[in-house]
Coordinates of C-alpha atoms in Angstrom, one line a residue:
M18 CA 36.3 25.4 -68.7
T19 CA 33.3 23.8 -70.3
T20 CA 32.0 20.7 -68.5
F21 CA 32.2 17.7 -70.8
K22 CA 28.9 15.9 -71.5
I23 CA 28.3 12.7 -73.2
T24 CA 25.5 12.7 -75.8
D25 CA 23.9 9.8 -77.7
E26 CA 25.1 11.4 -80.9
L27 CA 28.8 11.3 -79.7
I28 CA 28.5 7.6 -78.7
E29 CA 26.9 6.7 -82.0
K30 CA 29.7 8.5 -83.9
I31 CA 32.4 6.8 -81.9
Q32 CA 30.8 3.4 -82.5
Q33 CA 30.6 4.0 -86.2
L34 CA 34.2 5.1 -86.4
I35 CA 35.2 1.9 -84.5
E36 CA 33.1 -0.3 -86.8
Q37 CA 34.6 1.4 -89.9
K38 CA 38.1 1.3 -88.4
Q39 CA 38.5 5.1 -89.0
N40 CA 41.5 5.2 -86.6
K41 CA 42.8 8.6 -87.7
E42 CA 39.5 10.4 -87.3
L43 CA 38.8 8.5 -84.0
T44 CA 42.2 9.5 -82.6
T45 CA 41.7 13.2 -83.6
L46 CA 38.3 13.1 -81.9
L47 CA 39.7 11.7 -78.6
S48 CA 43.0 13.6 -78.6
D49 CA 41.7 16.8 -77.0
L50 CA 39.6 15.0 -74.4
H51 CA 40.8 14.5 -70.8
Y52 CA 41.5 10.9 -69.8
A53 CA 38.6 11.0 -67.3
D54 CA 36.2 12.0 -70.1
I55 CA 37.5 9.1 -72.3
A56 CA 36.9 6.7 -69.4
E57 CA 33.4 8.0 -69.2
I58 CA 32.9 7.4 -72.9
I59 CA 34.3 3.9 -72.6
H60 CA 31.8 3.1 -69.9
E61 CA 29.0 3.7 -72.5
L62 CA 30.6 1.2 -74.9
D63 CA 30.8 -2.6 -74.8
T64 CA 34.0 -4.3 -73.8
E65 CA 35.2 -5.0 -77.3
E66 CA 34.8 -1.4 -78.3
G67 CA 36.5 -0.3 -75.1
V68 CA 39.5 -2.5 -75.8
Y69 CA 39.7 -1.0 -79.3
I70 CA 40.0 2.5 -77.9
I71 CA 42.5 1.4 -75.2
R72 CA 44.7 -0.1 -77.9
L73 CA 44.3 3.0 -80.2
I74 CA 45.2 5.9 -78.0
D75 CA 48.8 6.6 -76.8
A76 CA 50.2 4.7 -73.8
Q77 CA 50.4 7.7 -71.5
K78 CA 46.8 8.6 -71.8
T79 CA 45.7 4.9 -71.9
S80 CA 47.3 4.2 -68.5
D81 CA 45.4 7.2 -67.0
V82 CA 42.2 6.1 -68.5
L83 CA 42.5 2.6 -67.0
T84 CA 42.8 4.1 -63.5
E85 CA 39.6 6.0 -64.0
L86 CA 37.5 3.0 -65.1
D87 CA 35.2 1.2 -62.6
D88 CA 36.8 -1.9 -61.2
D89 CA 34.4 -4.4 -62.9
Y90 CA 34.7 -2.7 -66.3
R91 CA 38.5 -2.5 -66.0
E92 CA 38.7 -6.2 -65.1
N93 CA 36.8 -7.0 -68.4
I94 CA 39.2 -4.7 -70.3
L95 CA 42.3 -6.3 -68.8
K96 CA 41.0 -9.8 -69.7
N97 CA 41.2 -8.8 -73.3
L98 CA 44.7 -7.4 -73.2
S99 CA 47.9 -9.4 -73.4
A100 CA 50.3 -9.4 -70.5
K101 CA 52.7 -7.4 -72.6
E102 CA 50.0 -4.8 -73.4
I103 CA 49.2 -4.4 -69.7
A104 CA 52.9 -4.1 -68.9
D105 CA 53.3 -1.3 -71.5
E106 CA 50.5 0.6 -69.8
I107 CA 51.8 -0.1 -66.3
I108 CA 55.2 1.4 -67.0
E109 CA 53.5 4.8 -67.6
L110 CA 51.9 4.9 -64.2
D111 CA 53.1 5.8 -60.7
T112 CA 53.7 2.7 -58.6
D113 CA 50.6 3.1 -56.5
D114 CA 48.3 3.3 -59.5
A115 CA 50.2 0.4 -61.2
V116 CA 49.7 -1.7 -58.1
D117 CA 45.9 -0.9 -58.1
I118 CA 45.6 -2.4 -61.5
I119 CA 48.0 -5.4 -61.1
S120 CA 46.4 -6.4 -57.8
E121 CA 43.1 -7.1 -59.6
L122 CA 44.8 -9.8 -61.8
P123 CA 44.9 -13.5 -61.0
E124 CA 48.3 -14.6 -59.5
D125 CA 49.6 -16.2 -62.7
R126 CA 48.8 -13.1 -64.7
K127 CA 50.4 -10.8 -62.1
T128 CA 53.7 -12.7 -62.5
E129 CA 53.5 -12.6 -66.3
V130 CA 52.7 -8.9 -66.4
I131 CA 55.6 -8.0 -64.0
S132 CA 58.0 -10.1 -66.1
H133 CA 57.2 -7.9 -69.1
I134 CA 58.0 -4.6 -67.3
K135 CA 61.3 -3.5 -68.8
D136 CA 62.2 -1.0 -66.0
V137 CA 63.6 -3.3 -63.4
E138 CA 63.5 -0.7 -60.6
H139 CA 59.8 0.0 -61.4
A140 CA 59.0 -3.7 -61.3
K141 CA 60.8 -4.1 -58.0
D142 CA 58.9 -1.2 -56.5
I143 CA 55.6 -2.7 -57.7
V144 CA 56.4 -6.1 -56.2
D145 CA 57.4 -4.4 -52.9
L146 CA 54.0 -2.5 -52.7
L147 CA 52.0 -5.6 -53.6
R148 CA 52.9 -7.2 -50.2
Y149 CA 51.0 -4.5 -48.3
D150 CA 47.3 -4.7 -47.4
E151 CA 45.4 -2.4 -49.7
D152 CA 43.7 -0.8 -46.7
T153 CA 46.9 0.4 -45.1
A154 CA 49.3 3.3 -45.7
G155 CA 51.7 0.8 -47.4
G156 CA 48.9 -0.2 -49.8
L157 CA 48.1 3.5 -50.6
M158 CA 51.7 4.8 -51.0
A159 CA 53.7 5.3 -54.1
K160 CA 57.5 4.9 -54.3
E161 CA 58.0 8.1 -56.4
L162 CA 59.3 10.9 -54.3
V163 CA 62.1 13.4 -53.9
K164 CA 64.5 12.9 -51.0
V165 CA 67.9 14.4 -50.1
N166 CA 70.6 13.4 -47.7
E167 CA 71.1 15.7 -44.7
N168 CA 74.9 15.6 -45.3
W169 CA 74.7 17.0 -48.9
N170 CA 75.4 20.6 -49.7
V171 CA 72.8 22.6 -51.6
L172 CA 74.6 22.3 -54.9
K173 CA 74.6 18.5 -54.8
C174 CA 71.1 18.5 -53.4
V175 CA 69.8 20.4 -56.4
K176 CA 71.6 18.1 -58.8
E177 CA 70.2 15.0 -57.2
M178 CA 66.7 16.5 -57.1
R179 CA 66.7 17.2 -60.8
E180 CA 67.4 13.5 -61.5
Q181 CA 64.8 12.3 -59.1
A182 CA 62.1 14.7 -60.2
A183 CA 62.3 13.3 -63.7
H184 CA 60.5 10.2 -62.4
V185 CA 57.9 12.0 -60.2
T186 CA 54.7 13.3 -61.7
R187 CA 54.3 16.1 -59.2
V188 CA 56.8 17.2 -56.5
H189 CA 54.8 17.9 -53.3
S190 CA 57.6 17.9 -50.8
I191 CA 61.3 17.4 -50.5
Y192 CA 62.1 14.9 -47.7
V193 CA 65.4 14.8 -45.8
V194 CA 66.9 11.5 -44.7
D195 CA 70.2 10.4 -43.0
D196 CA 72.6 7.8 -44.4
N197 CA 70.3 5.0 -43.3
D198 CA 67.3 6.5 -45.1
V199 CA 65.7 7.5 -41.7
L200 CA 63.3 10.4 -42.2
K201 CA 64.7 13.5 -40.5
G202 CA 62.5 16.3 -41.8
R203 CA 61.5 18.3 -44.9
L204 CA 63.2 20.9 -47.0
S205 CA 61.7 24.2 -47.9
L206 CA 62.1 25.2 -51.6
K207 CA 62.4 28.8 -50.6
D208 CA 65.2 28.0 -48.2
L209 CA 66.9 25.9 -50.9
L210 CA 66.8 28.8 -53.4
T211 CA 67.9 31.5 -51.0
T212 CA 70.8 29.7 -49.4
S213 CA 74.4 29.5 -50.4
T214 CA 75.3 26.5 -52.6
R215 CA 78.0 25.5 -50.1
S216 CA 75.5 25.2 -47.2
E217 CA 74.6 21.7 -45.9
V218 CA 71.1 20.4 -45.9
K219 CA 71.4 19.6 -42.2
D220 CA 71.6 23.3 -41.5
I221 CA 68.5 24.4 -43.3
Y222 CA 66.0 21.6 -43.3
I223 CA 62.8 21.7 -41.1
P224 CA 62.8 18.9 -38.6
K225 CA 59.1 19.0 -38.0
V226 CA 57.3 16.8 -40.5
D227 CA 54.0 14.8 -40.3
Y228 CA 54.3 11.1 -41.3
V229 CA 52.5 7.8 -41.1
Y230 CA 53.7 4.2 -40.7
V231 CA 53.2 1.6 -43.4
T232 CA 50.9 -0.3 -41.0
D233 CA 48.6 2.6 -40.3
T234 CA 45.0 2.2 -41.6
A235 CA 43.8 4.1 -44.7
E236 CA 41.2 5.8 -42.4
E237 CA 44.0 7.0 -40.1
V238 CA 45.9 8.4 -43.0
A239 CA 42.8 10.2 -44.3
H240 CA 42.1 11.7 -40.9
I241 CA 45.7 13.1 -40.5
M242 CA 45.9 14.5 -44.0
S243 CA 42.4 16.1 -43.6
K244 CA 43.1 17.5 -40.2
Y245 CA 46.4 19.1 -41.2
D246 CA 45.4 20.0 -44.7
L247 CA 48.2 18.1 -46.3
E248 CA 48.7 17.5 -50.1
A249 CA 51.1 14.6 -49.4
I250 CA 52.5 12.7 -46.4
P251 CA 55.6 10.6 -46.2
V252 CA 55.4 6.9 -45.2
V253 CA 58.0 5.2 -42.9
D254 CA 58.6 1.7 -41.8
E255 CA 59.0 0.4 -38.3
M256 CA 62.6 1.8 -38.2
K257 CA 61.3 5.2 -39.4
R258 CA 63.0 4.7 -42.8
L259 CA 61.4 6.6 -45.6
V260 CA 59.7 4.1 -47.9
G261 CA 57.1 6.1 -49.9
R262 CA 54.6 8.9 -49.9
I263 CA 50.8 9.3 -50.2
T264 CA 49.1 12.1 -52.1
I265 CA 45.8 13.7 -51.5
D266 CA 44.1 12.1 -54.6
D267 CA 44.6 8.7 -53.1
V268 CA 43.1 9.9 -49.8
V269 CA 40.1 11.4 -51.5
D270 CA 39.3 8.0 -52.9
V271 CA 39.5 6.5 -49.4
I272 CA 37.2 9.1 -48.0
R273 CA 34.7 8.5 -50.8
E274 CA 34.8 4.8 -50.5
E275 CA 34.4 4.9 -46.7
A276 CA 31.5 7.3 -47.0
E277 CA 29.8 5.0 -49.5
K278 CA 30.4 2.0 -47.2
D279 CA 28.9 3.8 -44.2
Y280 CA 25.9 5.0 -46.3
Q281 CA 25.2 1.5 -47.4
L282 CA 25.5 0.1 -43.9
A283 CA 23.2 2.8 -42.6
A284 CA 20.7 1.9 -45.3
G285 CA 20.8 -1.7 -44.3
I286 CA 23.1 -3.1 -47.0
T287 CA 25.8 -5.5 -45.7
N288 CA 28.1 -5.6 -48.7
D289 CA 29.7 -3.1 -51.1
V290 CA 27.3 -3.2 -54.0
E291 CA 26.4 -1.0 -57.0
A292 CA 23.2 -0.5 -58.9
D293 CA 24.6 -2.5 -61.9
D294 CA 25.4 -5.6 -59.8
N295 CA 23.5 -8.8 -60.5
I296 CA 20.3 -9.7 -58.7
W297 CA 22.0 -12.4 -56.6
K298 CA 24.7 -10.1 -55.2
L299 CA 22.1 -7.3 -54.5
T300 CA 19.9 -9.9 -52.7
K301 CA 22.7 -11.1 -50.5
A302 CA 23.5 -7.5 -49.5
R303 CA 20.0 -6.5 -48.7
L304 CA 18.2 -9.5 -47.4
P305 CA 19.9 -10.0 -44.0
W306 CA 18.8 -6.5 -42.8
L307 CA 15.3 -7.0 -44.3
L308 CA 15.0 -10.2 -42.2
I309 CA 16.0 -8.3 -39.1
G310 CA 13.3 -5.7 -39.9
M311 CA 10.8 -8.5 -40.4
F312 CA 11.5 -10.2 -37.1
G313 CA 11.4 -6.7 -35.4
G314 CA 8.0 -6.2 -37.0
L315 CA 6.8 -9.6 -35.8
G316 CA 8.0 -8.7 -32.4
A317 CA 6.0 -5.5 -32.4
A318 CA 2.9 -7.4 -33.7
S319 CA 3.1 -9.9 -30.9
I320 CA 3.2 -7.1 -28.3
I321 CA 0.1 -5.5 -29.9
N322 CA -1.5 -9.0 -30.0
G323 CA -1.0 -9.3 -26.2
F324 CA -3.2 -6.2 -25.7
Q325 CA -6.1 -7.1 -27.9
D326 CA -8.6 -6.8 -25.0
T327 CA -7.3 -3.3 -24.3
M328 CA -7.9 -2.4 -28.0
M329 CA -11.6 -3.3 -27.5
V330 CA -11.9 -0.8 -24.7
Y331 CA -9.6 1.9 -26.0
P332 CA -9.5 1.4 -29.9
I333 CA -8.2 5.0 -30.2
L334 CA -4.8 3.8 -29.0
L335 CA -4.4 2.0 -32.3
I336 CA -4.4 5.4 -34.1
F337 CA -1.2 6.5 -32.5
I338 CA 0.9 3.3 -33.0
P339 CA 2.4 4.6 -36.3
L340 CA 3.3 7.9 -34.6
I341 CA 5.1 6.1 -31.7
Q342 CA 7.0 3.8 -34.1
A343 CA 8.0 6.5 -36.6
T344 CA 9.1 9.0 -33.9
A345 CA 11.2 6.3 -32.1
G346 CA 12.9 5.2 -35.3
N347 CA 13.6 8.8 -36.5
V348 CA 15.0 10.0 -33.2
G349 CA 17.2 6.9 -33.0
V350 CA 18.6 7.3 -36.5
Q351 CA 19.2 11.0 -35.9
S352 CA 21.2 10.4 -32.7
S353 CA 23.2 7.5 -34.1
A354 CA 24.0 9.3 -37.4
I355 CA 25.5 12.2 -35.5
I356 CA 27.6 9.9 -33.3
V357 CA 28.7 7.8 -36.2
Q358 CA 29.8 11.0 -38.0
G359 CA 31.6 12.2 -34.9
L360 CA 33.4 8.9 -34.5
A361 CA 34.5 9.0 -38.2
N362 CA 35.9 12.5 -37.7
N363 CA 37.4 11.7 -34.3
S364 CA 35.4 14.7 -32.9
I365 CA 33.7 12.6 -30.2
D366 CA 35.5 13.3 -26.9
G367 CA 34.6 13.4 -23.2
E368 CA 33.0 10.8 -20.9
L369 CA 30.2 8.5 -22.2
I370 CA 28.0 9.4 -19.2
K371 CA 28.1 13.1 -20.2
R372 CA 27.2 12.3 -23.8
L373 CA 24.3 10.2 -22.7
L374 CA 23.1 12.9 -20.3
K375 CA 23.2 15.5 -23.1
E376 CA 21.1 13.3 -25.3
F377 CA 18.7 12.6 -22.4
L378 CA 18.1 16.3 -21.9
L379 CA 17.8 16.9 -25.7
G380 CA 15.3 14.1 -25.8
L381 CA 13.3 15.7 -23.0
I382 CA 13.2 19.0 -24.8
N383 CA 12.2 17.5 -28.2
G384 CA 9.8 15.1 -26.5
G385 CA 8.1 17.8 -24.5
T386 CA 7.6 20.0 -27.6
I387 CA 6.2 17.1 -29.7
A388 CA 4.0 15.9 -26.8
G389 CA 2.5 19.3 -26.3
I390 CA 1.4 19.4 -30.0
V391 CA 0.1 15.9 -29.9
I392 CA -2.1 16.6 -26.8
L393 CA -3.8 19.4 -28.7
V394 CA -4.2 17.5 -32.0
S395 CA -5.3 14.2 -30.3
H396 CA -8.0 16.0 -28.3
F397 CA -9.4 18.4 -30.8
A398 CA -8.8 16.5 -34.1
F399 CA -9.3 12.9 -32.9
K400 CA -11.7 13.7 -30.0
A401 CA -9.6 11.7 -27.6
E402 CA -10.2 11.9 -23.9
Y403 CA -7.8 14.0 -21.9
L404 CA -6.5 10.9 -20.2
V405 CA -5.7 9.2 -23.5
S406 CA -4.0 12.3 -24.8
I407 CA -1.9 12.5 -21.7
T408 CA -1.0 8.8 -22.1
V409 CA 0.1 9.3 -25.7
A410 CA 2.1 12.5 -24.7
I411 CA 4.0 10.8 -21.8
A412 CA 4.6 7.7 -24.0
L413 CA 6.1 10.0 -26.7
I414 CA 8.4 11.7 -24.3
T415 CA 9.6 8.4 -22.9
V416 CA 10.1 6.9 -26.3
I417 CA 12.0 9.9 -27.6
V418 CA 14.4 9.9 -24.6
N419 CA 14.9 6.1 -24.9
A420 CA 15.6 6.3 -28.6
A421 CA 18.0 9.2 -28.2
V422 CA 20.0 7.3 -25.5
I423 CA 20.0 4.0 -27.5
G424 CA 21.0 5.8 -30.7
T425 CA 24.0 7.4 -28.8
F426 CA 25.1 4.4 -26.7
I427 CA 25.1 1.6 -29.3
P428 CA 27.4 3.2 -31.9
I429 CA 29.9 4.2 -29.2
L430 CA 29.8 0.7 -27.7
L431 CA 30.4 -0.9 -31.2
H432 CA 33.2 1.5 -31.9
K433 CA 35.0 0.6 -28.6
R434 CA 34.6 -3.1 -29.5
G435 CA 36.3 -2.5 -32.9
I436 CA 33.0 -2.9 -34.9
D437 CA 32.1 -0.3 -37.6
P438 CA 29.5 1.9 -35.8
A439 CA 27.7 2.6 -39.1
V440 CA 26.0 -0.8 -38.6
A441 CA 24.1 0.8 -35.7
T442 CA 22.2 3.2 -37.9
G443 CA 19.4 2.4 -40.3
P444 CA 17.4 -0.9 -39.9
F445 CA 19.1 -1.9 -36.6
I446 CA 18.3 1.2 -34.6
T447 CA 14.9 1.7 -36.3
T448 CA 13.8 -1.9 -35.6
S449 CA 15.0 -2.0 -32.0
N450 CA 13.3 1.4 -31.3
D451 CA 10.1 0.3 -33.0
V452 CA 9.8 -2.7 -30.8
L453 CA 10.8 -0.9 -27.6
G454 CA 8.5 2.0 -28.5
I455 CA 5.4 -0.2 -28.8
L456 CA 6.3 -1.9 -25.5
I457 CA 6.8 1.4 -23.7
Y458 CA 3.6 2.8 -25.2
F459 CA 1.4 0.0 -23.9
F460 CA 3.1 -0.2 -20.6
I461 CA 2.5 3.5 -19.9
A462 CA -1.1 3.2 -21.2
K463 CA -1.7 0.3 -18.8
M464 CA -0.3 2.4 -15.9
I465 CA -2.4 5.5 -16.7
L466 CA -5.6 4.0 -18.0
G467 CA -5.6 1.1 -15.6
F468 CA -6.5 -1.8 -17.8

């Protein structure tokens, strides 16, 4: 399969066809493209041109295109479509995708759009899903699934499955329930095909089935599906009644969004922003962490200012300040990044004291290696006295150990207190270790050099 690529010539041609209203030629051009490719094209057009294409192509493809558009762009598109037009697109989508679109509308528009959905059952399912928080299993799930009753025989089971499958885009699993819709297990297609038509489902279904509750967080769902390599997972309510299912494509979106969020937090960005956002939104997201870094820098400067007399006697100490700060910041970010990743994957186990001891020993090894190199470089390259070189080396070892322990302890502490540990990385760890690194450096220098 050849990867689709957008060219300036293609965009110009599409814009010309739209301007000249050459609908037939435009439809032919877009008909062979995947809906994700059409969405990519629409992103290169203005809103009016995007709406033109949305109204032109068939409803099935249009609904898929809408789900692929960025939230902000889709919001602009929806503003230019009538409630009936949106409803006509919604009817072609699975309930989870339909809810993703409707949830972005103002409350009055939501009601109006739902009122135009002709399929009453589809509308009821959408209304039901809208009551769940978007970051929970209930907010991720779709109502479309195939379920059979444990008391049916295989013949009736197959008949009912045929009717249900007509409304499901892809059948991942066949779920078994009792008369009260309580999830009992899953049904193997192989067992279904190789068993007598008179056999009852209760005699052939597999009772072991992974499931999540509607109130479970999206991150918990992603972890379970990733751990057990599931393509879909059933969702149950508090009474363990089957209410929906979540597919892997929805979980991939959750994993990607969580990774983007953690990356931005680690980089010192407090809100979910994109490169195309306006200056005010980008400023609000970045400025708080920059202010923290500023105060950290002022703190380090005040410490250095307190040792001005020492600088007059040992000016060579100034040369190694960037080394101390950079090393402390880098070690802290490394340690915290590994811990944050482990917490996200639920791979951090064991006692905290053992984890800290491990980082302590690792810091000693890394610190000793770096310190040995610095002693040689400082003495032969910078002509520093042996006592000064030893001061820098000991300070480096201490700073590295301290940064490693802090970078490990802070994310775990935040995680236990219910705070996203990703906030511990980036500017927070770097700034704190910069200040502590300078303080440790001059304290050790005072002890060894005796000023």
